[in-house]
Amino acid sequence: MKQITFAPRHHQLTNINTWTPDSQWLVFDVRPSGASFTGATIERVNVETGEVETIYTATQGAHVGVVTVHPTEEKYVFIHGPQNPDERWQYDFHHRQGVIVQNARASNLDALDITEPYTPGALRGGSHVHVFSPDGDKVSFTYNDHVLHERDPGLDLRNVGVAVPFGPVTPAGNHPREYAGSHWCVLVSRTTPAPAPGSDEINRAYEEGWVGNGRLAFIGDTLALSGEKVPELFIVDLPTDEQGWKQAGEAPLAGTPDMMPSPPAGVQQRRLTFTHSRRYPGLVSVPRHWVRSNPQGTEIAFLMRDDAGVVQLWLIAAEGGEPRQLTHNATDIQSAFNWHPSGAALGFVLENRLALCDSATGAIVFLTDDNPTHQPSADAVVFSPDGKKIAWMAPAAGFRQLWLANTGR
């Protein structure tokens, strides 16, 4: 175990894809906490030498954060807040965008069009946590809608979207806050403000993860017959060609003044878990986690309580079926998790230590001690692409620093 950043400031890792493809650099932002959004730079640190480089610096009062890396290129994507924010337009869930930086050049990922007629392929609000697909061709994100938020914040439901390289998309620019984007963007989840209790309807789609290159899994909030919120696991199959991404279904891709943007034709979400009758129903919200598929795209991992109420790691086939409880720990898993690039293990925080879990047997090997002054953050536990190292955040001298351990794999 070694500390790799030492500057007297905070360092924030995203929950996945924080390494450059050569496993030499970790990318991060400098938010003072995961909940705030006041950092001005995207940076990277060499894990061998400790050298720090700035990838991007925001200007005109904007802030940036939540950076991830392309799987095979030195290409970075992150959240960018509004430039020249004012009382009517400042950073919020529905006021943010994705920006890609490659070779020191920045470009907007998603276009924005908030005036009728809305532009297909553009968004009408804010995108968040941008993650490249395993082949680097597409980018997933979560989304909130400015148009519906202005009408009634209760209609601005969190959804999941995908950006594909079939742009550029250039709105007419009828509002000073509109802009063009390099990618064609659509939503792929379907939500409704009032799900029918006991049904597969959801009012929130979030914490998505790629399943191979052609599917996305995510958490969707259903309602039990009692009216209680129960987060369940869902999956969508994505279009396979440009025509499929651009073909509207029964509702407009760009939405209407009364309706959220709709998925392309043929994109249907399918429910994978049915936990309403369990003693502890639903995927857990604490710790916050993102559902993750193994590299082979055959199994999806998520966190759920066992019958004793302990947060455990569970696996389910991407095609569906009964979930399999992988871990049988005495205490809760404490963090988000990720798969080792081989698919043979997963990493997370357990008993205030970094743990490596065998994906077949659930056997646990600890990679760090239980020093209470260096307790790992729950936000991110991320393997290097070569599988030899694992990174996380922990405090040191009053600041959140980046730490590293060898996996032995």
CSV table of C-alpha atoms in Angstrom, one decimal:
chain,number,residue,atom,x,y,z
A,1,MET,CA,0.0,0.0,0.0
A,2,LYS,CA,1.4,3.4,-0.9
A,3,GLN,CA,0.1,7.0,-1.0
A,4,ILE,CA,0.6,8.5,-4.5
A,5,THR,CA,-0.7,12.1,-4.0
A,6,PHE,CA,0.5,14.5,-1.3
A,7,ALA,CA,-0.6,18.0,-2.2
A,8,PRO,CA,-2.6,19.9,0.5
A,9,ARG,CA,-5.9,19.6,-1.3
A,10,HIS,CA,-8.5,17.0,-2.0
A,11,HIS,CA,-8.3,14.5,-4.9
A,12,GLN,CA,-11.5,12.8,-6.2
A,13,LEU,CA,-11.6,9.6,-8.2
A,14,THR,CA,-14.6,8.6,-10.3
A,15,ASN,CA,-16.1,5.2,-9.7
A,16,ILE,CA,-14.8,3.5,-12.9
A,17,ASN,CA,-12.3,4.0,-15.8
A,18,THR,CA,-9.9,6.3,-13.9
A,19,TRP,CA,-6.7,4.9,-15.4
A,20,THR,CA,-5.0,5.6,-18.7
A,21,PRO,CA,-4.8,2.5,-21.0
A,22,ASP,CA,-1.1,2.0,-20.2
A,23,SER,CA,-1.9,1.7,-16.4
A,24,GLN,CA,0.6,4.5,-15.7
A,25,TRP,CA,-1.6,7.5,-14.8
A,26,LEU,CA,-4.7,8.0,-12.6
A,27,VAL,CA,-7.1,10.8,-13.5
A,28,PHE,CA,-8.9,12.8,-10.9
A,29,ASP,CA,-10.6,16.1,-10.2
A,30,VAL,CA,-10.1,18.4,-7.2
A,31,ARG,CA,-13.6,18.8,-5.7
A,32,PRO,CA,-13.4,19.3,-1.9
A,33,SER,CA,-16.0,16.5,-1.6
A,34,GLY,CA,-18.0,14.2,-3.8
A,35,ALA,CA,-21.2,16.2,-3.2
A,36,SER,CA,-19.9,19.6,-4.1
A,37,PHE,CA,-18.9,20.8,-7.6
A,38,THR,CA,-16.4,23.6,-7.2
A,39,GLY,CA,-13.2,22.2,-8.8
A,40,ALA,CA,-11.7,24.0,-11.7
A,41,THR,CA,-9.2,21.4,-13.1
A,42,ILE,CA,-9.0,17.9,-14.4
A,43,GLU,CA,-5.6,16.3,-13.7
A,44,ARG,CA,-3.6,13.1,-13.7
A,45,VAL,CA,-0.8,11.7,-11.6
A,46,ASN,CA,1.8,9.2,-12.7
A,47,VAL,CA,1.6,6.3,-10.2
A,48,GLU,CA,5.3,5.5,-10.5
A,49,THR,CA,6.9,9.0,-10.3
A,50,GLY,CA,4.2,11.1,-8.6
A,51,GLU,CA,4.3,13.6,-11.5
A,52,VAL,CA,1.1,15.6,-11.8
A,53,GLU,CA,-0.2,17.1,-15.1
A,54,THR,CA,-3.3,19.3,-15.7
A,55,ILE,CA,-5.5,17.9,-18.5
A,56,TYR,CA,-8.0,20.8,-18.5
A,57,THR,CA,-8.7,24.0,-16.7
A,58,ALA,CA,-12.2,25.5,-16.7
A,59,THR,CA,-12.7,29.2,-17.4
A,60,GLN,CA,-15.4,31.9,-17.1
A,61,GLY,CA,-16.7,30.7,-13.8
A,62,ALA,CA,-17.4,27.1,-14.8
A,63,HIS,CA,-16.4,24.0,-12.8
A,64,VAL,CA,-15.5,20.5,-13.8
A,65,GLY,CA,-15.3,17.0,-12.3
A,66,VAL,CA,-16.1,13.3,-12.5
A,67,VAL,CA,-13.6,12.4,-15.2
A,68,THR,CA,-13.2,9.0,-16.9
A,69,VAL,CA,-10.8,7.7,-19.6
A,70,HIS,CA,-11.3,6.0,-23.0
A,71,PRO,CA,-10.3,2.3,-22.8
A,72,THR,CA,-7.6,2.4,-25.6
A,73,GLU,CA,-6.8,6.1,-26.2
A,74,GLU,CA,-5.7,9.1,-24.0
A,75,LYS,CA,-9.1,10.6,-24.3
A,76,TYR,CA,-11.0,12.0,-21.3
A,77,VAL,CA,-14.6,12.8,-20.7
A,78,PHE,CA,-16.0,14.7,-17.7
A,79,ILE,CA,-18.8,16.9,-16.4
A,80,HIS,CA,-18.6,20.6,-17.3
A,81,GLY,CA,-20.7,23.1,-15.5
A,82,PRO,CA,-22.1,26.3,-17.1
A,83,GLN,CA,-19.8,29.2,-18.1
A,84,ASN,CA,-20.7,32.6,-16.8
A,85,PRO,CA,-23.3,31.2,-14.4
A,86,ASP,CA,-26.0,33.6,-13.2
A,87,GLU,CA,-29.1,33.5,-11.1
A,88,ARG,CA,-31.2,31.9,-13.8
A,89,TRP,CA,-28.6,29.4,-15.0
A,90,GLN,CA,-26.0,27.8,-12.7
A,91,TYR,CA,-24.7,24.3,-12.1
A,92,ASP,CA,-27.5,21.9,-11.3
A,93,PHE,CA,-28.6,18.3,-12.2
A,94,HIS,CA,-30.3,19.8,-15.3
A,95,HIS,CA,-27.5,22.3,-16.1
A,96,ARG,CA,-24.4,20.4,-16.9
A,97,GLN,CA,-22.8,18.7,-19.9
A,98,GLY,CA,-20.2,16.3,-21.1
A,99,VAL,CA,-16.9,17.5,-22.5
A,100,ILE,CA,-14.2,15.4,-24.2
A,101,VAL,CA,-10.5,16.3,-24.2
A,102,GLN,CA,-8.0,14.6,-26.5
A,103,ASN,CA,-4.6,16.0,-27.6
A,104,ALA,CA,-5.3,19.1,-25.5
A,105,ARG,CA,-8.5,19.9,-27.5
A,106,ALA,CA,-11.9,20.1,-25.8
A,107,SER,CA,-15.2,19.5,-27.5
A,108,ASN,CA,-18.8,19.2,-26.3
A,109,LEU,CA,-20.1,15.7,-26.2
A,110,ASP,CA,-23.8,16.4,-26.0
A,111,ALA,CA,-25.7,19.2,-27.7
A,112,LEU,CA,-28.4,21.3,-25.8
A,113,ASP,CA,-31.7,22.5,-27.3
A,114,ILE,CA,-34.3,23.9,-24.9
A,115,THR,CA,-36.5,25.7,-27.4
A,116,GLU,CA,-39.2,24.2,-29.7
A,117,PRO,CA,-38.9,22.5,-32.0
A,118,TYR,CA,-36.4,20.3,-30.1
A,119,THR,CA,-33.6,18.8,-32.1
A,120,PRO,CA,-33.3,15.0,-32.3
A,121,GLY,CA,-29.9,13.9,-31.1
A,122,ALA,CA,-29.6,16.9,-28.7
A,123,LEU,CA,-30.4,16.8,-25.0
A,124,ARG,CA,-32.6,19.3,-23.1
A,125,GLY,CA,-30.8,19.3,-19.8
A,126,GLY,CA,-27.8,18.0,-18.0
A,127,SER,CA,-25.7,14.8,-18.4
A,128,HIS,CA,-23.6,13.2,-15.7
A,129,VAL,CA,-21.0,10.5,-15.0
A,130,HIS,CA,-19.9,9.9,-18.6
A,131,VAL,CA,-18.5,6.4,-19.1
A,132,PHE,CA,-17.1,4.9,-22.4
A,133,SER,CA,-18.3,1.5,-23.5
A,134,PRO,CA,-15.7,-1.2,-23.4
A,135,ASP,CA,-14.9,-0.7,-27.0
A,136,GLY,CA,-14.8,3.1,-26.6
A,137,ASP,CA,-17.4,3.7,-29.2
A,138,LYS,CA,-20.3,5.0,-27.1
A,139,VAL,CA,-20.6,6.9,-23.8
A,140,SER,CA,-23.3,6.3,-21.2
A,141,PHE,CA,-24.6,9.0,-18.8
A,142,THR,CA,-27.4,9.8,-16.4
A,143,TYR,CA,-29.7,12.7,-17.3
A,144,ASN,CA,-32.0,15.4,-15.9
A,145,ASP,CA,-34.3,17.6,-18.1
A,146,HIS,CA,-34.3,21.4,-18.0
A,147,VAL,CA,-37.6,21.7,-20.0
A,148,LEU,CA,-39.6,19.6,-17.6
A,149,HIS,CA,-37.8,21.0,-14.5
A,150,GLU,CA,-38.9,24.5,-15.5
A,151,ARG,CA,-42.5,23.3,-15.8
A,152,ASP,CA,-42.6,21.1,-12.6
A,153,PRO,CA,-39.4,19.8,-10.8
A,154,GLY,CA,-41.5,16.7,-10.0
A,155,LEU,CA,-41.6,15.8,-13.7
A,156,ASP,CA,-37.8,16.0,-14.1
A,157,LEU,CA,-37.0,12.3,-13.5
A,158,ARG,CA,-33.5,10.9,-13.6
A,159,ASN,CA,-32.9,8.8,-16.7
A,160,VAL,CA,-30.1,6.9,-18.5
A,161,GLY,CA,-28.8,8.0,-21.9
A,162,VAL,CA,-26.2,7.1,-24.5
A,163,ALA,CA,-24.0,9.3,-26.8
A,164,VAL,CA,-23.0,7.7,-30.1
A,165,PRO,CA,-20.6,9.0,-32.8
A,166,PHE,CA,-23.2,9.9,-35.3
A,167,GLY,CA,-23.0,13.7,-35.0
A,168,PRO,CA,-22.4,16.5,-35.0
A,169,VAL,CA,-25.7,17.8,-33.7
A,170,THR,CA,-26.3,21.5,-34.1
A,171,PRO,CA,-29.4,23.1,-32.7
A,172,ALA,CA,-30.7,26.4,-34.1
A,173,GLY,CA,-29.4,28.4,-31.1
A,174,ASN,CA,-32.7,30.1,-30.3
A,175,HIS,CA,-31.5,30.4,-26.6
A,176,PRO,CA,-28.2,31.8,-25.5
A,177,ARG,CA,-27.5,28.7,-23.4
A,178,GLU,CA,-27.9,26.3,-26.3
A,179,TYR,CA,-24.8,24.7,-27.9
A,180,ALA,CA,-23.8,22.0,-30.4
A,181,GLY,CA,-22.3,18.6,-29.6
A,182,SER,CA,-20.1,16.1,-31.3
A,183,HIS,CA,-22.3,13.0,-30.6
A,184,TRP,CA,-25.9,12.0,-31.2
A,185,CYS,CA,-27.5,11.6,-27.8
A,186,VAL,CA,-30.7,9.8,-26.8
A,187,LEU,CA,-32.3,8.4,-23.6
A,188,VAL,CA,-32.6,4.6,-23.4
A,189,SER,CA,-34.6,4.3,-20.2
A,190,ARG,CA,-38.3,5.0,-19.6
A,191,THR,CA,-39.7,6.5,-16.5
A,192,THR,CA,-43.1,7.7,-15.3
A,193,PRO,CA,-43.9,10.1,-12.4
A,194,ALA,CA,-46.3,7.7,-10.8
A,195,PRO,CA,-45.4,4.0,-11.3
A,196,ALA,CA,-48.2,1.5,-10.7
A,197,PRO,CA,-47.5,-0.3,-7.4
A,198,GLY,CA,-46.3,-3.9,-8.0
A,199,SER,CA,-45.5,-3.2,-11.7
A,200,ASP,CA,-42.3,-2.9,-13.7
A,201,GLU,CA,-42.7,0.8,-14.1
A,202,ILE,CA,-40.1,3.1,-12.6
A,203,ASN,CA,-39.8,6.8,-11.7
A,204,ARG,CA,-36.0,6.9,-11.7
A,205,ALA,CA,-33.2,5.2,-13.7
A,206,TYR,CA,-29.6,5.5,-12.4
A,207,GLU,CA,-26.2,4.0,-11.6
A,208,GLU,CA,-25.9,2.3,-15.0
A,209,GLY,CA,-23.1,0.0,-16.1
A,210,TRP,CA,-22.1,-1.4,-19.5
A,211,VAL,CA,-22.9,-5.1,-20.3
A,212,GLY,CA,-20.6,-5.7,-23.1
A,213,ASN,CA,-20.9,-3.1,-25.8
A,214,GLY,CA,-24.5,-3.5,-26.8
A,215,ARG,CA,-26.4,-3.4,-23.5
A,216,LEU,CA,-26.8,-1.2,-20.4
A,217,ALA,CA,-27.9,-2.3,-17.0
A,218,PHE,CA,-29.2,0.2,-14.4
A,219,ILE,CA,-31.1,0.5,-11.2
A,220,GLY,CA,-34.8,1.5,-11.5
A,221,ASP,CA,-37.0,2.6,-8.6
A,222,THR,CA,-40.2,0.5,-8.6
A,223,LEU,CA,-43.1,0.8,-6.1
A,224,ALA,CA,-44.2,-2.2,-3.9
A,225,LEU,CA,-47.9,-2.8,-3.5
A,226,SER,CA,-47.5,-1.0,-0.2
A,227,GLY,CA,-46.2,2.1,-2.1
A,228,GLU,CA,-42.7,1.7,-0.7
A,229,LYS,CA,-39.8,2.4,-3.1
A,230,VAL,CA,-37.9,-0.8,-4.1
A,231,PRO,CA,-34.8,-0.3,-6.3
A,232,GLU,CA,-34.6,-3.2,-8.9
A,233,LEU,CA,-32.1,-4.1,-11.6
A,234,PHE,CA,-33.0,-3.4,-15.3
A,235,ILE,CA,-31.3,-3.9,-18.6
A,236,VAL,CA,-31.8,-2.5,-22.1
A,237,ASP,CA,-30.6,-3.8,-25.5
A,238,LEU,CA,-29.2,-1.0,-27.6
A,239,PRO,CA,-29.4,-0.3,-31.4
A,240,THR,CA,-26.7,-1.9,-33.6
A,241,ASP,CA,-26.4,0.8,-36.3
A,242,GLU,CA,-26.8,4.5,-37.0
A,243,GLN,CA,-30.3,4.1,-38.4
A,244,GLY,CA,-31.4,2.3,-35.2
A,245,TRP,CA,-30.1,5.1,-33.0
A,246,LYS,CA,-31.9,7.7,-35.1
A,247,GLN,CA,-35.3,6.0,-35.6
A,248,ALA,CA,-37.9,7.4,-33.3
A,249,GLY,CA,-40.3,5.0,-31.6
A,250,GLU,CA,-43.9,5.8,-30.6
A,251,ALA,CA,-42.8,9.1,-29.1
A,252,PRO,CA,-40.3,11.8,-30.3
A,253,LEU,CA,-36.6,11.2,-29.5
A,254,ALA,CA,-36.3,14.9,-28.5
A,255,GLY,CA,-39.4,14.9,-26.3
A,256,THR,CA,-42.2,17.4,-26.2
A,257,PRO,CA,-43.0,20.3,-23.8
A,258,ASP,CA,-44.9,17.7,-21.7
A,259,MET,CA,-42.8,14.6,-22.2
A,260,MET,CA,-39.3,13.5,-21.5
A,261,PRO,CA,-37.2,12.5,-24.6
A,262,SER,CA,-38.0,8.9,-25.6
A,263,PRO,CA,-35.8,6.0,-26.5
A,264,PRO,CA,-35.2,4.9,-30.2
A,265,ALA,CA,-37.6,2.4,-31.7
A,266,GLY,CA,-37.0,-1.1,-30.3
A,267,VAL,CA,-35.3,-0.1,-27.1
A,268,GLN,CA,-37.2,-1.8,-24.3
A,269,GLN,CA,-36.1,-2.0,-20.7
A,270,ARG,CA,-36.4,-5.4,-19.1
A,271,ARG,CA,-36.5,-6.1,-15.4
A,272,LEU,CA,-33.9,-8.6,-14.1
A,273,THR,CA,-34.6,-8.7,-10.3
A,274,PHE,CA,-37.9,-9.3,-8.5
A,275,THR,CA,-37.3,-8.7,-4.8
A,276,HIS,CA,-40.5,-7.2,-3.5
A,277,SER,CA,-41.3,-10.3,-1.4
A,278,ARG,CA,-37.8,-10.6,0.2
A,279,ARG,CA,-37.3,-9.8,3.8
A,280,TYR,CA,-35.0,-6.9,2.7
A,281,PRO,CA,-36.3,-6.0,-0.7
A,282,GLY,CA,-34.4,-4.1,-3.3
A,283,LEU,CA,-30.8,-3.1,-4.2
A,284,VAL,CA,-29.2,-1.0,-1.5
A,285,SER,CA,-28.7,2.8,-1.8
A,286,VAL,CA,-26.1,2.8,0.9
A,287,PRO,CA,-23.4,2.4,0.0
A,288,ARG,CA,-24.0,4.1,-3.3
A,289,HIS,CA,-22.9,1.8,-6.0
A,290,TRP,CA,-23.1,1.3,-9.8
A,291,VAL,CA,-24.1,-2.0,-11.2
A,292,ARG,CA,-21.2,-3.6,-13.0
A,293,SER,CA,-20.9,-6.4,-15.6
A,294,ASN,CA,-18.0,-8.7,-15.7
A,295,PRO,CA,-15.7,-8.1,-18.7
A,296,GLN,CA,-17.2,-11.1,-20.5
A,297,GLY,CA,-20.7,-9.4,-20.3
A,298,THR,CA,-22.3,-12.5,-18.9
A,299,GLU,CA,-22.9,-11.6,-15.2
A,300,ILE,CA,-24.0,-8.4,-13.5
A,301,ALA,CA,-23.0,-7.6,-9.9
A,302,PHE,CA,-24.9,-5.5,-7.5
A,303,LEU,CA,-25.3,-4.9,-3.7
A,304,MET,CA,-28.3,-6.2,-1.8
A,305,ARG,CA,-29.0,-7.3,1.8
A,306,ASP,CA,-29.1,-10.9,2.7
A,307,ASP,CA,-31.8,-12.3,5.0
A,308,ALA,CA,-29.8,-11.2,8.0
A,309,GLY,CA,-29.8,-7.6,6.8
A,310,VAL,CA,-26.1,-7.6,5.8
A,311,VAL,CA,-25.1,-5.8,2.6
A,312,GLN,CA,-23.6,-8.5,0.3
A,313,LEU,CA,-22.4,-8.8,-3.3
A,314,TRP,CA,-24.8,-10.6,-5.6
A,315,LEU,CA,-24.5,-11.8,-9.2
A,316,ILE,CA,-27.2,-12.4,-11.9
A,317,ALA,CA,-26.9,-13.6,-15.5
A,318,ALA,CA,-27.3,-10.8,-18.0
A,319,GLU,CA,-30.1,-12.8,-19.6
A,320,GLY,CA,-32.0,-13.0,-16.2
A,321,GLY,CA,-32.7,-15.7,-13.7
A,322,GLU,CA,-32.3,-16.1,-10.0
A,323,PRO,CA,-29.6,-13.9,-8.3
A,324,ARG,CA,-26.7,-15.7,-6.7
A,325,GLN,CA,-25.3,-14.4,-3.4
A,326,LEU,CA,-21.6,-14.3,-3.8
A,327,THR,CA,-20.3,-13.0,-0.5
A,328,HIS,CA,-21.3,-14.2,3.0
A,329,ASN,CA,-19.6,-11.6,5.1
A,330,ALA,CA,-20.4,-10.9,8.7
A,331,THR,CA,-20.5,-7.2,8.1
A,332,ASP,CA,-21.7,-4.9,5.3
A,333,ILE,CA,-19.7,-4.2,2.1
A,334,GLN,CA,-18.9,-0.5,2.6
A,335,SER,CA,-18.3,0.9,-0.9
A,336,ALA,CA,-18.8,0.9,-4.6
A,337,PHE,CA,-17.0,-2.0,-6.4
A,338,ASN,CA,-15.4,-3.0,-9.7
A,339,TRP,CA,-14.4,-6.1,-11.5
A,340,HIS,CA,-10.8,-7.1,-12.0
A,341,PRO,CA,-10.0,-7.0,-15.8
A,342,SER,CA,-9.8,-10.8,-15.8
A,343,GLY,CA,-13.3,-11.2,-14.5
A,344,ALA,CA,-11.9,-13.5,-11.8
A,345,ALA,CA,-12.3,-11.1,-8.8
A,346,LEU,CA,-14.0,-7.9,-7.6
A,347,GLY,CA,-12.6,-5.2,-5.4
A,348,PHE,CA,-14.4,-3.2,-2.6
A,349,VAL,CA,-14.1,-1.9,1.0
A,350,LEU,CA,-14.9,-4.4,3.8
A,351,GLU,CA,-14.1,-4.0,7.5
A,352,ASN,CA,-12.5,-0.7,6.6
A,353,ARG,CA,-10.0,-2.4,4.4
A,354,LEU,CA,-9.5,-3.0,0.7
A,355,ALA,CA,-10.8,-6.5,-0.1
A,356,LEU,CA,-10.4,-8.7,-3.2
A,357,CYS,CA,-13.2,-11.2,-3.7
A,358,ASP,CA,-13.0,-14.3,-5.8
A,359,SER,CA,-15.9,-14.1,-8.4
A,360,ALA,CA,-16.5,-17.8,-8.3
A,361,THR,CA,-16.2,-18.7,-4.6
A,362,GLY,CA,-16.7,-15.4,-2.8
A,363,ALA,CA,-13.4,-15.9,-0.9
A,364,ILE,CA,-12.0,-12.7,0.5
A,365,VAL,CA,-8.3,-11.6,0.5
A,366,PHE,CA,-7.5,-8.3,2.2
A,367,LEU,CA,-5.0,-6.0,0.4
A,368,THR,CA,-4.6,-3.4,3.2
A,369,ASP,CA,-4.6,-3.2,7.0
A,370,ASP,CA,-7.3,-1.7,9.2
A,371,ASN,CA,-5.5,1.6,10.1
A,372,PRO,CA,-8.4,3.8,11.2
A,373,THR,CA,-6.6,7.0,10.1
A,374,HIS,CA,-6.5,5.7,6.5
A,375,GLN,CA,-10.0,4.3,6.1
A,376,PRO,CA,-10.8,4.0,2.4
A,377,SER,CA,-13.5,6.1,0.9
A,378,ALA,CA,-16.7,4.4,-0.3
A,379,ASP,CA,-16.8,6.4,-3.6
A,380,ALA,CA,-14.3,4.5,-5.8
A,381,VAL,CA,-12.2,1.3,-5.9
A,382,VAL,CA,-10.7,1.0,-9.3
A,383,PHE,CA,-8.4,-1.6,-10.9
A,384,SER,CA,-5.7,-0.7,-13.4
A,385,PRO,CA,-6.3,-2.0,-17.0
A,386,ASP,CA,-3.4,-4.5,-16.6
A,387,GLY,CA,-5.0,-5.8,-13.4
A,388,LYS,CA,-1.8,-5.4,-11.3
A,389,LYS,CA,-2.9,-2.4,-9.2
A,390,ILE,CA,-5.9,-1.0,-7.5
A,391,ALA,CA,-6.6,2.6,-6.5
A,392,TRP,CA,-8.8,4.3,-4.0
A,393,MET,CA,-9.1,7.4,-1.8
A,394,ALA,CA,-8.3,7.8,1.9
A,395,PRO,CA,-7.5,10.7,4.1
A,396,ALA,CA,-3.9,11.9,4.9
A,397,ALA,CA,-3.0,15.1,6.8
A,398,GLY,CA,-6.5,16.3,6.6
A,399,PHE,CA,-7.0,15.9,2.8
A,400,ARG,CA,-8.4,13.1,0.6
A,401,GLN,CA,-5.4,11.6,-1.2
A,402,LEU,CA,-5.0,8.8,-3.7
A,403,TRP,CA,-3.6,5.4,-2.6
A,404,LEU,CA,-2.4,2.3,-4.4
A,405,ALA,CA,-2.0,-1.4,-3.7
A,406,ASN,CA,-0.8,-4.3,-5.7
A,407,THR,CA,-3.4,-6.9,-6.5
A,408,GLY,CA,-1.1,-9.9,-6.8
A,409,ARG,CA,-2.9,-10.8,-10.0
